[in-house]
Short mmCIF file of C-alpha atoms in Angstrom, two decimals:
data_model
loop_
_atom_site.label_atom_id
_atom_site.label_comp_id
_atom_site.label_asym_id
_atom_site.label_seq_id
_atom_site.Cartn_x
_atom_site.Cartn_y
_atom_site.Cartn_z
CA MET A 1 47.90 25.79 -3.47
CA ILE A 2 48.23 27.00 -7.04
CA GLY A 3 47.24 30.62 -7.52
CA LEU A 4 43.93 30.77 -9.37
CA ALA A 5 41.72 33.74 -10.02
CA PHE A 6 39.15 34.12 -7.26
CA TRP A 7 36.20 33.55 -9.60
CA ILE A 8 37.73 30.33 -11.01
CA GLU A 9 38.36 29.04 -7.52
CA THR A 10 34.81 29.94 -6.50
CA THR A 11 33.36 28.19 -9.55
CA PHE A 12 35.37 25.06 -8.82
CA ARG A 13 34.29 25.12 -5.20
CA SER A 14 30.62 25.60 -6.08
CA ALA A 15 30.69 22.80 -8.62
CA GLY A 16 32.57 20.56 -6.21
CA GLY A 17 30.16 21.38 -3.41
CA LEU A 18 27.15 20.60 -5.57
CA ALA A 19 28.74 17.32 -6.65
CA ALA A 20 29.70 16.39 -3.09
CA VAL A 21 26.19 17.07 -1.79
CA LEU A 22 24.04 15.71 -4.60
CA LEU A 23 26.12 12.87 -6.12
CA PRO A 24 26.10 10.59 -3.06
CA ALA A 25 22.40 11.26 -2.37
CA GLY A 26 21.20 9.60 -5.60
CA PRO A 27 23.04 6.28 -5.19
CA LEU A 28 22.13 6.23 -1.50
CA VAL A 29 18.42 6.55 -2.21
CA TYR A 30 18.50 4.04 -5.07
CA LEU A 31 20.80 1.46 -3.47
CA TYR A 32 19.51 1.57 0.07
CA LEU A 33 16.10 3.18 0.22
CA PHE A 34 14.77 1.54 -2.94
CA LYS A 35 16.66 -1.70 -3.40
CA MET A 36 18.06 -2.81 -0.05
CA MET A 37 14.85 -1.92 1.74
CA SER A 38 12.89 -3.92 -0.83
CA PHE A 39 15.14 -6.95 -0.53
CA MET A 40 14.91 -6.80 3.24
CA GLN A 41 11.14 -6.94 2.83
CA SER A 42 11.38 -9.74 0.25
CA ARG A 43 10.21 -7.67 -2.71
CA LEU A 44 11.90 -6.15 -5.73
CA GLY A 45 11.34 -2.41 -5.44
CA PRO A 46 11.22 -0.23 -8.55
CA MET A 47 11.76 -2.30 -11.68
CA GLU A 48 10.19 -0.34 -14.54
CA ALA A 49 12.19 2.88 -15.02
CA GLY A 50 15.51 1.92 -16.59
CA PRO A 51 17.36 -1.38 -16.04
CA ALA A 52 16.29 -2.73 -12.63
CA GLY A 53 14.58 0.56 -11.90
CA SER A 54 17.83 2.54 -11.83
CA MET A 55 16.23 5.60 -13.44
CA GLN A 56 13.45 5.67 -10.86
CA LEU A 57 14.88 8.76 -9.15
CA LEU A 58 14.75 10.75 -12.39
CA ALA A 59 11.15 9.73 -12.79
CA GLU A 60 10.40 10.80 -9.24
CA VAL A 61 12.10 14.16 -9.72
CA GLY A 62 10.18 14.65 -12.96
CA LYS A 63 6.96 13.89 -11.15
CA PHE A 64 7.66 16.35 -8.35
CA LEU A 65 8.66 19.10 -10.77
CA GLN A 66 5.30 18.84 -12.50
CA LYS A 67 3.33 19.24 -9.31
CA GLU A 68 1.77 22.49 -8.25
CA ASP A 69 3.63 24.52 -5.65
CA LEU A 70 0.84 24.82 -3.10
CA PHE A 71 0.66 27.30 -0.24
CA PRO A 72 -1.87 26.87 2.58
CA ALA A 73 -4.28 29.83 2.80
CA LYS A 74 -3.04 30.99 6.19
CA ALA A 75 0.62 30.20 5.63
CA ASP A 76 3.31 32.79 6.22
CA ARG A 77 4.27 32.76 2.55
CA ILE A 78 7.82 34.07 2.69
CA VAL A 79 8.90 31.89 5.61
CA PHE A 80 7.07 28.90 4.17
CA ALA A 81 8.80 29.32 0.82
CA ALA A 82 12.24 29.86 2.36
CA ALA A 83 12.21 26.95 4.84
CA PRO A 84 13.32 24.12 2.50
CA PHE A 85 16.23 26.23 1.29
CA VAL A 86 17.40 26.83 4.86
CA VAL A 87 17.38 23.06 5.41
CA LEU A 88 19.31 22.47 2.20
CA VAL A 89 21.81 25.23 3.00
CA SER A 90 22.81 23.46 6.19
CA SER A 91 23.86 20.38 4.21
CA PHE A 92 25.86 22.54 1.81
CA LEU A 93 27.55 24.30 4.73
CA LEU A 94 28.37 20.92 6.29
CA VAL A 95 30.24 19.64 3.27
CA VAL A 96 32.52 22.69 3.30
CA VAL A 97 34.88 21.33 5.95
CA VAL A 98 35.04 17.72 4.72
CA PRO A 99 38.44 16.84 3.25
CA PHE A 100 38.54 14.55 0.19
CA GLY A 101 42.32 14.33 -0.22
CA PRO A 102 45.56 15.90 0.96
CA ASP A 103 44.87 18.97 -1.19
CA ALA A 104 41.26 18.29 -2.18
CA TRP A 105 39.25 20.28 0.31
CA PHE A 106 36.90 23.24 0.11
CA VAL A 107 38.05 25.09 3.22
CA ASN A 108 40.74 23.85 5.57
CA LEU A 109 39.44 25.29 8.82
CA ASP A 110 41.49 24.89 12.01
CA THR A 111 38.19 24.48 13.85
CA GLY A 112 36.61 22.18 11.26
CA VAL A 113 34.90 19.82 13.67
CA PHE A 114 33.52 22.72 15.68
CA PHE A 115 32.21 24.34 12.49
CA ALA A 116 30.57 21.11 11.32
CA MET A 117 28.84 20.52 14.64
CA ALA A 118 27.66 24.13 14.79
CA VAL A 119 26.39 24.24 11.23
CA SER A 120 24.58 20.91 11.42
CA SER A 121 22.06 22.54 13.77
CA VAL A 122 21.12 25.19 11.21
CA SER A 123 18.65 22.75 9.69
CA VAL A 124 16.64 22.96 12.95
CA ILE A 125 15.85 26.56 12.08
CA GLY A 126 14.60 25.56 8.65
CA ILE A 127 12.46 22.80 10.12
CA LEU A 128 11.01 25.11 12.77
CA MET A 129 10.31 27.68 10.04
CA ALA A 130 8.50 25.06 7.99
CA GLY A 131 6.52 23.84 10.97
CA TRP A 132 5.52 27.31 12.13
CA ALA A 133 4.80 28.88 8.75
CA SER A 134 2.55 26.04 7.53
CA ALA A 135 -0.26 27.20 9.85
CA SER A 136 -1.16 23.56 10.51
CA LYS A 137 -1.21 21.82 13.86
CA TYR A 138 0.50 18.72 12.48
CA SER A 139 3.31 20.74 10.99
CA MET A 140 3.65 22.75 14.18
CA LEU A 141 3.91 19.63 16.38
CA GLY A 142 6.28 18.03 13.89
CA GLY A 143 8.49 21.10 13.87
CA LEU A 144 8.58 21.26 17.67
CA ARG A 145 9.37 17.55 17.90
CA ALA A 146 12.14 17.95 15.36
CA ALA A 147 13.59 20.88 17.26
CA GLY A 148 13.47 19.01 20.56
CA GLN A 149 15.00 15.92 19.02
CA LEU A 150 17.76 17.64 17.08
CA ILE A 151 18.81 19.73 20.06
CA ALA A 152 18.76 16.70 22.38
CA TYR A 153 20.89 14.61 20.04
CA GLU A 154 23.25 17.43 19.16
CA LEU A 155 24.78 16.95 22.62
CA PRO A 156 25.77 13.28 22.39
CA LEU A 157 26.94 13.95 18.83
CA VAL A 158 29.28 16.72 19.94
CA LEU A 159 30.38 14.84 23.05
CA ALA A 160 31.13 11.69 21.05
CA VAL A 161 33.26 13.71 18.67
CA MET A 162 35.12 15.17 21.66
CA GLY A 163 36.78 11.81 22.26
CA VAL A 164 38.19 11.83 18.75
CA VAL A 165 39.31 15.43 19.10
CA ILE A 166 41.09 14.66 22.36
CA GLN A 167 42.82 11.67 20.85
CA ALA A 168 43.83 13.47 17.66
CA GLY A 169 44.73 16.63 19.52
CA THR A 170 43.21 18.85 16.84
CA LEU A 171 39.88 20.23 15.61
CA ASN A 172 41.07 20.32 12.01
CA MET A 173 39.39 17.59 9.95
CA GLN A 174 42.42 17.25 7.69
CA ASP A 175 44.73 16.77 10.66
CA ILE A 176 42.33 14.23 12.16
CA VAL A 177 42.68 12.15 8.98
CA LEU A 178 46.46 12.49 9.12
CA ALA A 179 46.47 11.60 12.82
CA GLN A 180 44.68 8.36 11.95
CA ALA A 181 46.98 7.68 8.98
CA GLU A 182 50.15 8.21 10.99
CA GLY A 183 48.88 6.75 14.25
CA GLU A 184 49.91 3.45 15.71
CA ILE A 185 48.10 0.89 17.80
CA PHE A 186 50.51 -0.33 20.50
CA GLY A 187 53.43 0.29 18.22
CA PHE A 188 51.84 -1.38 15.17
CA GLY A 189 51.29 1.16 12.41
CA GLY A 190 50.30 -1.19 9.58
CA ILE A 191 46.72 0.02 9.38
CA GLY A 192 47.35 3.35 11.06
CA ASN A 193 44.97 4.06 13.89
CA PRO A 194 41.42 4.48 12.63
CA PHE A 195 39.62 5.92 15.62
CA ILE A 196 36.77 3.42 15.28
CA ILE A 197 39.06 0.98 17.11
CA THR A 198 40.13 3.17 19.99
CA GLN A 199 36.92 5.23 20.08
CA PHE A 200 34.44 2.44 19.46
CA LEU A 201 32.04 3.71 22.13
CA GLY A 202 32.29 7.16 20.60
CA PHE A 203 31.51 5.68 17.17
CA VAL A 204 28.44 3.86 18.46
CA ILE A 205 27.15 7.02 20.17
CA PHE A 206 27.92 9.06 17.07
CA MET A 207 26.01 6.62 14.86
CA ILE A 208 22.93 6.65 17.12
CA ALA A 209 22.98 10.44 17.44
CA MET A 210 23.51 10.74 13.69
CA GLN A 211 20.49 8.55 13.04
CA ALA A 212 18.46 10.89 15.22
CA GLU A 213 19.93 14.04 13.65
CA LEU A 214 18.91 12.72 10.23
CA THR A 215 15.41 11.96 11.60
CA GLN A 216 15.70 8.50 10.07
CA PRO A 217 13.62 5.75 11.67
CA PRO A 218 13.62 4.66 14.48
CA PHE A 219 14.01 8.36 15.30
CA ASP A 220 11.46 9.76 12.84
CA MET A 221 8.99 11.15 15.36
CA PRO A 222 8.95 14.57 13.60
CA VAL A 223 7.39 12.98 10.53
CA ALA A 224 5.56 10.15 12.33
CA GLU A 225 2.88 9.54 9.74
CA SER A 226 0.50 7.69 12.04
CA GLU A 227 0.40 10.63 14.45
CA LEU A 228 1.34 13.76 12.53
CA VAL A 229 0.54 12.96 8.87
CA THR A 230 4.11 13.86 7.83
CA GLY A 231 4.98 16.46 10.45
CA TYR A 232 6.61 19.63 9.23
CA ILE A 233 6.41 18.61 5.54
CA THR A 234 2.66 17.98 5.65
CA GLU A 235 1.76 21.13 3.73
CA TYR A 236 4.58 20.99 1.21
CA SER A 237 4.20 19.76 -2.34
CA GLY A 238 6.12 19.63 -5.57
CA MET A 239 9.55 21.21 -5.74
CA ARG A 240 9.68 22.29 -2.10
CA PHE A 241 8.82 18.81 -0.87
CA LEU A 242 11.56 17.50 -3.14
CA LEU A 243 14.03 19.93 -1.55
CA PHE A 244 13.21 18.53 1.89
CA PHE A 245 13.66 15.03 0.53
CA ILE A 246 16.99 15.84 -1.11
CA GLY A 247 18.08 17.65 2.04
CA GLU A 248 17.31 14.58 4.13
CA PHE A 249 19.36 12.18 2.05
CA ALA A 250 22.12 14.62 1.11
CA THR A 251 22.61 15.26 4.82
CA ALA A 252 22.71 11.51 5.39
CA GLY A 253 25.57 11.29 2.90
CA ILE A 254 27.43 14.23 4.42
CA PHE A 255 27.04 13.02 7.99
CA ALA A 256 28.41 9.70 6.77
CA MET A 257 31.37 11.61 5.29
CA ILE A 258 31.99 13.28 8.63
CA ALA A 259 31.68 9.93 10.42
CA SER A 260 34.17 8.35 8.04
CA VAL A 261 36.59 11.26 8.46
CA LEU A 262 36.36 11.10 12.24
CA PHE A 263 36.32 7.35 12.77
CA LEU A 264 37.34 5.50 9.61
CA GLY A 265 40.34 7.49 8.41
CA GLY A 266 38.59 9.66 5.83
CA TRP A 267 40.22 9.62 2.40
CA TRP A 268 43.13 7.52 3.58
CA VAL A 269 43.55 3.78 3.01
CA PRO A 270 46.29 1.73 4.61
CA GLY A 271 49.35 0.98 2.53
CA ILE A 272 49.74 4.30 0.70
CA ASP A 273 51.72 7.28 1.99
CA PRO A 274 49.15 9.88 3.11
CA ASP A 275 51.19 12.69 1.56
CA SER A 276 51.09 11.00 -1.85
CA ASN A 277 49.49 13.02 -4.62
CA LEU A 278 47.54 9.91 -5.62
CA PHE A 279 45.06 10.57 -2.84
CA ASN A 280 43.80 13.74 -4.52
CA ILE A 281 42.25 11.45 -7.12
CA LEU A 282 41.76 8.28 -5.11
CA GLY A 283 40.53 10.16 -2.02
CA PRO A 284 37.00 10.99 -3.20
CA ALA A 285 36.49 7.37 -4.30
CA VAL A 286 37.74 6.07 -0.96
CA MET A 287 35.48 8.53 0.82
CA PHE A 288 32.53 7.40 -1.28
CA ALA A 289 33.20 3.75 -0.44
CA LYS A 290 33.36 4.59 3.26
CA VAL A 291 30.21 6.70 2.98
CA LEU A 292 28.43 3.73 1.42
CA GLY A 293 29.59 1.60 4.33
CA VAL A 294 28.42 4.03 6.99
CA THR A 295 25.09 4.75 5.30
CA PHE A 296 24.55 1.02 4.90
CA LEU A 297 24.45 0.84 8.70
CA VAL A 298 22.15 3.90 8.89
CA PHE A 299 19.66 2.41 6.46
CA TRP A 300 19.92 -1.06 7.92
CA PHE A 301 18.89 0.33 11.32
CA ARG A 302 16.24 2.42 9.59
CA ILE A 303 14.68 -0.59 7.93
CA THR A 304 14.90 -2.88 10.94
CA TYR A 305 13.65 -0.91 13.91
CA PRO A 306 10.19 0.48 14.60
CA ARG A 307 9.71 4.07 15.71
CA PHE A 308 10.41 5.16 19.28
CA ARG A 309 7.89 6.99 21.39
CA GLU A 310 8.67 10.66 21.98
CA ASP A 311 9.52 10.22 25.67
CA GLN A 312 11.64 7.14 24.99
CA LEU A 313 13.58 9.17 22.47
CA GLN A 314 14.34 11.93 24.95
CA LYS A 315 15.17 9.38 27.65
CA LEU A 316 17.66 7.65 25.38
CA ALA A 317 19.42 10.93 24.66
CA TRP A 318 19.55 12.43 28.13
CA LYS A 319 19.79 9.35 30.35
CA VAL A 320 21.89 6.98 28.26
CA LEU A 321 23.83 8.62 25.46
CA ILE A 322 24.97 11.81 27.20
CA PRO A 323 26.27 10.06 30.37
CA LEU A 324 27.97 7.44 28.19
CA SER A 325 29.62 10.05 26.02
CA LEU A 326 30.77 12.00 29.09
CA LEU A 327 32.25 8.76 30.40
CA ASN A 328 33.93 8.28 27.05
CA ILE A 329 35.49 11.74 27.27
CA VAL A 330 36.75 11.09 30.81
CA ILE A 331 38.32 7.75 29.87
CA THR A 332 39.85 9.16 26.70
CA GLY A 333 41.26 12.10 28.63
CA ILE A 334 42.79 9.87 31.31
CA LEU A 335 44.33 7.53 28.73
CA LYS A 336 45.59 10.48 26.67
CA VAL A 337 47.41 11.87 29.71
CA ALA A 338 48.59 8.45 30.86
CA PHE A 339 50.15 7.40 27.54
CA MET B 1 16.53 -11.59 25.99
CA GLY B 2 18.08 -8.25 26.79
CA ILE B 3 17.60 -5.12 24.74
CA VAL B 4 20.88 -5.25 22.86
CA PRO B 5 20.82 -8.97 21.88
CA GLY B 6 17.21 -8.48 20.79
CA MET B 7 18.16 -5.55 18.60
CA ILE B 8 21.01 -7.52 17.04
CA LYS B 9 18.62 -10.40 16.38
CA GLY B 10 16.33 -7.96 14.61
CA LEU B 11 19.17 -6.81 12.38
CA GLY B 12 19.82 -10.47 11.63
CA VAL B 13 16.24 -10.98 10.51
CA THR B 14 16.37 -8.16 7.97
CA ALA B 15 19.80 -9.22 6.76
CA LYS B 16 18.65 -12.82 6.33
CA THR B 17 15.57 -11.72 4.39
CA ALA B 18 17.70 -9.56 2.11
CA TYR B 19 20.10 -12.48 1.57
CA ASP B 20 17.28 -14.93 0.83
CA THR B 21 15.81 -12.48 -1.65
CA MET B 22 19.12 -11.79 -3.37
CA PHE B 23 20.48 -15.33 -3.47
CA PRO B 24 17.61 -17.81 -3.55
CA ASP B 25 19.84 -20.45 -5.17
CA GLY B 26 22.58 -20.33 -2.58
CA PRO B 27 25.66 -18.20 -1.96
CA LEU B 28 27.72 -19.16 -5.02
CA LYS B 29 25.03 -18.72 -7.66
CA PRO B 30 24.41 -15.35 -9.35
CA PRO B 31 21.88 -13.17 -7.53
CA SER B 32 18.35 -13.48 -8.86
CA PRO B 33 16.09 -11.31 -6.73
CA SER B 34 13.12 -11.74 -9.06
CA LYS B 35 13.09 -15.41 -8.05
CA GLY B 36 13.77 -14.80 -4.38
CA ALA B 37 11.13 -12.16 -3.81
CA VAL B 38 7.74 -13.30 -2.64
CA THR B 39 6.05 -10.64 -4.76
CA VAL B 40 4.95 -10.97 -8.38
CA GLN B 41 5.73 -8.30 -10.99
CA TYR B 42 2.08 -7.85 -11.83
CA PRO B 43 1.62 -6.68 -15.42
CA HIS B 44 4.42 -8.97 -16.64
CA GLU B 45 3.56 -12.08 -14.67
CA LYS B 46 0.22 -12.93 -13.17
CA GLU B 47 -0.87 -15.24 -10.43
CA THR B 48 -3.98 -17.28 -11.08
CA PRO B 49 -6.49 -16.38 -8.41
CA THR B 50 -8.04 -19.22 -6.46
CA ALA B 51 -11.21 -20.63 -7.99
CA ARG B 52 -13.51 -19.09 -5.42
CA ALA B 53 -11.78 -15.68 -5.41
CA ARG B 54 -14.10 -12.68 -5.32
CA GLY B 55 -13.22 -10.92 -8.53
CA VAL B 56 -16.39 -9.80 -10.23
CA ILE B 57 -20.08 -10.62 -9.91
CA ALA B 58 -21.75 -12.52 -12.75
CA LEU B 59 -25.46 -12.56 -13.52
CA GLN B 60 -27.46 -15.51 -14.88
CA GLU B 61 -30.24 -13.44 -16.39
CA ASP B 62 -32.77 -16.27 -16.92
CA ASN B 63 -32.81 -17.07 -13.22
CA CYS B 64 -33.40 -13.52 -12.06
CA THR B 65 -36.96 -12.74 -11.01
CA ALA B 66 -36.33 -9.06 -10.24
CA CYS B 67 -37.19 -9.79 -6.61
CA MET B 68 -34.92 -6.91 -5.54
CA LEU B 69 -33.49 -8.84 -2.56
CA CYS B 70 -29.94 -8.18 -3.70
CA ALA B 71 -30.58 -4.49 -4.35
CA ARG B 72 -32.10 -4.07 -0.91
CA GLU B 73 -29.38 -5.97 0.94
CA CYS B 74 -26.57 -4.19 -0.85
CA PRO B 75 -24.76 -2.01 1.73
CA ASP B 76 -23.62 0.43 -0.95
CA TRP B 77 -26.86 0.45 -2.94
CA CYS B 78 -24.86 -0.16 -6.06
CA ILE B 79 -27.33 -2.55 -7.74
CA TYR B 80 -30.01 -1.00 -9.94
CA ILE B 81 -32.91 -3.20 -10.99
CA GLU B 82 -35.91 -2.38 -13.12
CA GLY B 83 -38.48 -4.89 -14.36
CA HIS B 84 -42.03 -5.32 -15.51
CA LYS B 85 -44.62 -8.08 -15.41
CA GLU B 86 -45.25 -10.08 -18.53
CA LYS B 87 -47.72 -12.78 -19.48
CA ALA B 88 -46.05 -16.07 -20.22
CA PRO B 89 -47.74 -18.98 -22.02
CA PRO B 90 -49.37 -21.54 -19.68
CA ARG B 91 -47.40 -24.61 -18.69
CA ARG B 92 -50.13 -26.98 -19.89
CA ALA B 93 -52.54 -26.56 -22.72
CA GLY B 94 -55.77 -24.95 -21.55
CA GLY B 95 -54.19 -23.42 -18.47
CA LYS B 96 -54.19 -19.83 -17.45
CA PRO B 97 -51.34 -17.72 -18.86
CA ARG B 98 -48.68 -17.27 -16.19
CA GLN B 99 -47.36 -13.99 -14.91
CA LYS B 100 -43.61 -13.54 -15.11
CA ASN B 101 -41.24 -10.80 -13.97
CA LYS B 102 -39.19 -9.62 -16.92
CA LEU B 103 -35.87 -7.92 -16.20
CA ASP B 104 -35.38 -4.59 -17.98
CA ARG B 105 -32.31 -3.35 -16.26
CA PHE B 106 -29.79 -4.99 -13.95
CA ASP B 107 -26.71 -2.83 -13.33
CA ILE B 108 -23.95 -3.21 -10.77
CA ASP B 109 -21.79 -0.14 -10.25
CA PHE B 110 -18.37 -1.64 -9.53
CA ALA B 111 -17.08 1.81 -8.68
CA LEU B 112 -19.29 1.65 -5.59
CA CYS B 113 -19.29 -2.11 -4.96
CA MET B 114 -17.17 -3.21 -2.03
CA TYR B 115 -17.18 -6.87 -3.00
CA CYS B 116 -18.86 -8.00 0.22
CA GLY B 117 -20.80 -10.69 -1.63
CA ILE B 118 -24.05 -10.18 0.28
CA CYS B 119 -25.99 -10.05 -3.00
CA VAL B 120 -24.56 -13.42 -4.02
CA GLU B 121 -25.38 -14.88 -0.62
CA VAL B 122 -28.88 -13.53 -0.55
CA CYS B 123 -30.01 -14.49 -4.06
CA PRO B 124 -32.56 -17.33 -3.67
CA PHE B 125 -32.76 -18.11 -7.40
CA ASP B 126 -29.11 -18.82 -8.27
CA ALA B 127 -28.83 -15.74 -10.44
CA LEU B 128 -25.67 -14.15 -8.99
CA PHE B 129 -22.23 -15.79 -8.84
CA TRP B 130 -18.70 -14.86 -8.00
CA SER B 131 -16.18 -14.98 -10.84
CA PRO B 132 -12.43 -14.88 -10.12
CA GLU B 133 -11.77 -12.47 -13.01
CA TYR B 134 -10.29 -9.25 -11.63
CA GLU B 135 -9.01 -7.27 -14.62
CA PHE B 136 -11.91 -5.01 -15.54
CA SER B 137 -10.52 -1.57 -14.75
CA GLU B 138 -11.62 1.27 -17.02
CA PRO B 139 -10.20 4.67 -17.92
CA ARG B 140 -13.59 6.24 -17.27
CA ILE B 141 -15.28 5.64 -13.94
CA ALA B 142 -18.73 5.57 -15.56
CA ASP B 143 -17.70 2.48 -17.52
CA LEU B 144 -17.44 0.54 -14.28
CA LEU B 145 -21.24 0.37 -14.27
CA HIS B 146 -21.78 -3.08 -15.78
CA ASP B 147 -25.17 -3.63 -17.38
CA LYS B 148 -26.92 -6.97 -17.55
CA SER B 149 -25.36 -8.06 -20.82
CA ARG B 150 -21.87 -7.31 -19.48
CA LEU B 151 -22.70 -9.08 -16.21
CA ALA B 152 -24.00 -12.05 -18.18
CA GLU B 153 -20.71 -12.28 -20.05
CA TRP B 154 -18.93 -12.92 -16.76
CA MET B 155 -21.02 -16.14 -16.35
CA GLU B 156 -18.61 -17.95 -18.66
CA THR B 157 -15.76 -17.34 -16.23
CA VAL B 158 -17.61 -18.69 -13.18
CA PRO B 159 -15.93 -21.96 -12.18
CA ASP B 160 -17.90 -25.04 -11.17
CA PHE B 161 -18.43 -25.57 -7.47
CA GLU B 162 -15.91 -27.98 -6.04
CA SER B 163 -17.16 -31.33 -4.84
CA TYR B 164 -17.34 -31.84 -1.10
CA GLU B 165 -15.16 -34.29 0.71
CA SER B 166 -16.06 -37.92 0.16
CA GLY B 167 -18.91 -39.17 2.31
CA SER B 168 -20.67 -35.83 2.45
CA GLU B 169 -24.43 -36.09 2.03
CA ALA B 170 -24.88 -32.50 0.83
CA LYS B 171 -25.48 -32.07 -2.86
CA VAL B 172 -22.94 -29.95 -4.70
CA ARG B 173 -24.47 -26.80 -6.13
CA LYS B 174 -24.39 -26.53 -9.87
CA VAL B 175 -23.64 -23.40 -11.79
CA PRO B 176 -26.41 -22.86 -14.37
CA ARG B 177 -24.86 -22.59 -17.80
#
C-alpha cells in the first residue's frame, strides 16, 4: 500500500464507505422496489418524477426531510433519537470488510467473515432500542419480534458461511475471493471455483437467512402492518424514518455484497488474472453487477411470497435451516478431509 | 403439489406477469410497459366510465316536490332540503288555485356522501339521477357542497337508460330533459 497521510487515508475510506453503502441502495430501490415490483403486479410504478420516474427517490427524500421530527410524549427521547443511527451504523460497519478489488478494500481483516457476522447483529440493538423507547405496544412487539427473528436467523447464516470458510480454509474475505479465483472443479479451472457450485446448499440457506435478517417479506413479521401497524418504526417520522428505510435497503445491498464475495467470487470474473491491477477499477463494477443479481433474487422472493406467521418463522429457522446447515458443515468437513 | 414446487410455481407467476408487462408485443420487440400494464396513467389518459357508473348525483329540479324522502333515507344525512308552499294557477279555468311545494334549497354535501345511491332509488318523482361524471374534486372541502343549480347542471351528463333486451314488456324509463 502506498504511504498516505492518516487523514487522507481516513477521508478516502469515509468517502468510499459512504459510496459503498448509499450508492447501491438507490438503484436497488428504484430498479427492484419501484419498477420490478410494479411490473410483477402489472402496473407501471412511479412515472412522474424524471424520465420513467427515475427521480422518484429524490422526491421521496425531499418529502421526508420536510416532515416534522415527532417524538411520542412518553418516549425515551435520547434512546428514541439514537436508534436509527445505531441501525445505520451496523450497515456501515458491515461494508468495512468487503473487498472490491485486489487492493481496493477498507480493512483487510484476517477474521473478516467473523467480523461481518458479528457486526450484522448490531442492528438488533438499534431495533430493540427503537421498539422499547417508542413507548408504544406495537413498537415494543415489533422490536421483540425483530430481535427474536434476527437472533434465530443469525445461526443459519453463520453456519451456512462455515461451509465456505471450511472449503476456503480462511476467514479473510480477500482470501476467500482468491480461493474461488484460483480454485478448480475436478481439475477444471476455467471458471475457477465459485462456491455457489460446491456450496449450493449453503448458498440457499444463506439466501433464506439473509432475507430474514433484512426483514424483507416473507419474513417481515417485525413490521407486519396488519398486526403491528409498522412495528418498531410506528412512531418514527421524517428524517428518522428515512434513516430506517435507508438502513434497510443499504443493508440489503451490503448483505448481497457479502453473499457475492462468499459464493459468487466477489470482484473476480473468469478469464482475467486475479492479481491484475485491472481489478482495482473493474472490481467495484463486477461487485455491483453481482449485487444486482443477488438482490434481484431477494426482491423477487419479497414480491412473490406472502408473510409467514411468527411460529412458522421460528420453526423454519430452528427445525429446518439449522439442521440443514449443520449437515452442510459435516459434509463439507468430510469432503475437505477426504480430498 | 409439494411446498418447493409450489413456491417455484409462485415465482413463475410473478416472473410471467413482469414479462407480460414489459414485453406485451413479444420477446423481440422493444419493451413497452405502458402498453403491457393493466393500469391507466390517470391524469394523462382517462378511461370512459360505464354509462351507469355512480359518479355524481344530478337533480331535475322541476320534478322535485321537496318530499324529503331522500334526505330522510340518506345514511350520512348529507342532503339538505328547504321548501315552501306556493299557490299555483288552477289547471282549468274557474278551478281552485293549486298548492305546490317550491324548492328553496337542495344541497348535497359530496364530502359526506358515500355514493350509496339510496336517494336515487327512493325518489318517487324522477328527480334524482346518477351521472357517470367523476371529476369534481375541489381545493376547498366546503366547495364539495353542491347547491341545486350545480346539481341541475349535472343533468346534462346523465345518459339515457338503455333499452331492455328484445321481447321485454317493461317500459324503458326516460330521463326527463
